[in-house]
């Protein structure tokens, strides 16, 4: 039986790897935004229809303190009217049409409130709330979540702004909050920020993990470094099979994609071929 030990160890290691991969969340980026207009209820509905585990959306505070779903600081790209979200009341923003830019079939889609997005979440699904403004949103954010049917455990807050993550974790240490970082590659082939800076930033703001811009070359080392420090690892935005598979192999807990159904099939195909 002693001779069985290496084999049973190998089997349990393989099982551990495959169960990690099975649990990788598929997060629909701005909803299923390859098909439907980003950050609308139609895009989030399409994400659930495509079998996403979670949706990601971008949120900002309006002039009168409501939380709306909008990626850019202005409404120009997705509605045609050039209004600064932070300087505009909800009464005006709710009249805008946010679907036609993606195709005439989507005409009539509106800018949703965060409360609308939460109300439309199926049981057991998750949401990655990306805060696109500053920490001034935090009191309204917690009030909106508390008034919804969605539990804190279903919510991950993400932000590039370190002060947002710091304020969220200070207000509610139990909520998951991940700092987002892009990476720039120099001519010498080095990346900014470097991995040590990433770790020290996460620790300094009290983040639970990193939402990393997907650079294939960084995937493995970044995963190893984050695991070493007991920090979560998430990647955006990945639409190709190869990239999805390589980030899952590098140990990400979630893959954020514009094409949730396709990503699900890419990752399932890899499992079947193992
Ligand atoms: O999930 C993070 C990702 O959404 C950040 O990029 O520009 O699409 O908000 P962006
Ligand atoms: Ca986003």
mmCIF file with all atom_site columns, C-alpha atoms and ligand atoms in Angstrom, residues 29-30 39 56-59 70-71 128-132 158 160 180 236-237 256, ligand 2:
data_model
loop_
_atom_site.group_PDB
_atom_site.id
_atom_site.type_symbol
_atom_site.label_atom_id
_atom_site.label_alt_id
_atom_site.label_comp_id
_atom_site.label_asym_id
_atom_site.label_entity_id
_atom_site.label_seq_id
_atom_site.pdbx_PDB_ins_code
_atom_site.Cartn_x
_atom_site.Cartn_y
_atom_site.Cartn_z
_atom_site.occupancy
_atom_site.B_iso_or_equiv
_atom_site.pdbx_formal_charge
_atom_site.auth_seq_id
_atom_site.auth_comp_id
_atom_site.auth_asym_id
_atom_site.auth_atom_id
_atom_site.pdbx_PDB_model_num
ATOM   1  C  CA  . UNK A 1 29  ? -18.300 41.960 -19.042 1.00 0.00 ? 29  UNK A CA  1
ATOM   2  C  CA  . UNK A 1 30  ? -20.769 44.885 -19.062 1.00 0.00 ? 30  UNK A CA  1
ATOM   3  C  CA  . UNK A 1 39  ? -24.497 47.996 -19.223 1.00 0.00 ? 39  UNK A CA  1
ATOM   4  C  CA  . UNK A 1 56  ? -19.849 42.827 -14.362 1.00 0.00 ? 56  UNK A CA  1
ATOM   5  C  CA  . UNK A 1 57  ? -21.170 46.365 -14.730 1.00 0.00 ? 57  UNK A CA  1
ATOM   6  C  CA  . UNK A 1 58  ? -19.824 49.903 -14.453 1.00 0.00 ? 58  UNK A CA  1
ATOM   7  C  CA  . UNK A 1 59  ? -21.439 52.257 -11.956 1.00 0.00 ? 59  UNK A CA  1
ATOM   8  C  CA  . UNK A 1 70  ? -22.478 53.729 -17.266 1.00 0.00 ? 70  UNK A CA  1
ATOM   9  C  CA  . UNK A 1 71  ? -18.906 53.024 -18.287 1.00 0.00 ? 71  UNK A CA  1
ATOM   10 C  CA  . UNK A 1 128 ? -19.024 42.413 -9.916  1.00 0.00 ? 128 UNK A CA  1
ATOM   11 C  CA  . UNK A 1 129 ? -19.829 46.078 -9.277  1.00 0.00 ? 129 UNK A CA  1
ATOM   12 C  CA  . UNK A 1 130 ? -17.131 48.224 -10.863 1.00 0.00 ? 130 UNK A CA  1
ATOM   13 C  CA  . UNK A 1 131 ? -17.078 51.664 -9.301  1.00 0.00 ? 131 UNK A CA  1
ATOM   14 C  CA  . UNK A 1 132 ? -16.080 54.172 -11.966 1.00 0.00 ? 132 UNK A CA  1
ATOM   15 C  CA  . UNK A 1 158 ? -13.958 46.229 -8.102  1.00 0.00 ? 158 UNK A CA  1
ATOM   16 C  CA  . UNK A 1 160 ? -9.047  50.971 -10.373 1.00 0.00 ? 160 UNK A CA  1
ATOM   17 C  CA  . UNK A 1 180 ? -8.087  46.483 -10.745 1.00 0.00 ? 180 UNK A CA  1
ATOM   18 C  CA  . UNK A 1 236 ? -10.371 40.726 -17.761 1.00 0.00 ? 236 UNK A CA  1
ATOM   19 C  CA  . UNK A 1 237 ? -11.310 40.902 -20.602 1.00 0.00 ? 237 UNK A CA  1
ATOM   20 C  CA  . UNK A 1 256 ? -14.431 38.248 -17.360 1.00 0.00 ? 256 UNK A CA  1
HETATM 21 CA CA1 . LIG B 2 .   ? -15.827 47.483 -16.195 1.00 0.00 ? 2   LIG B CA1 1
#
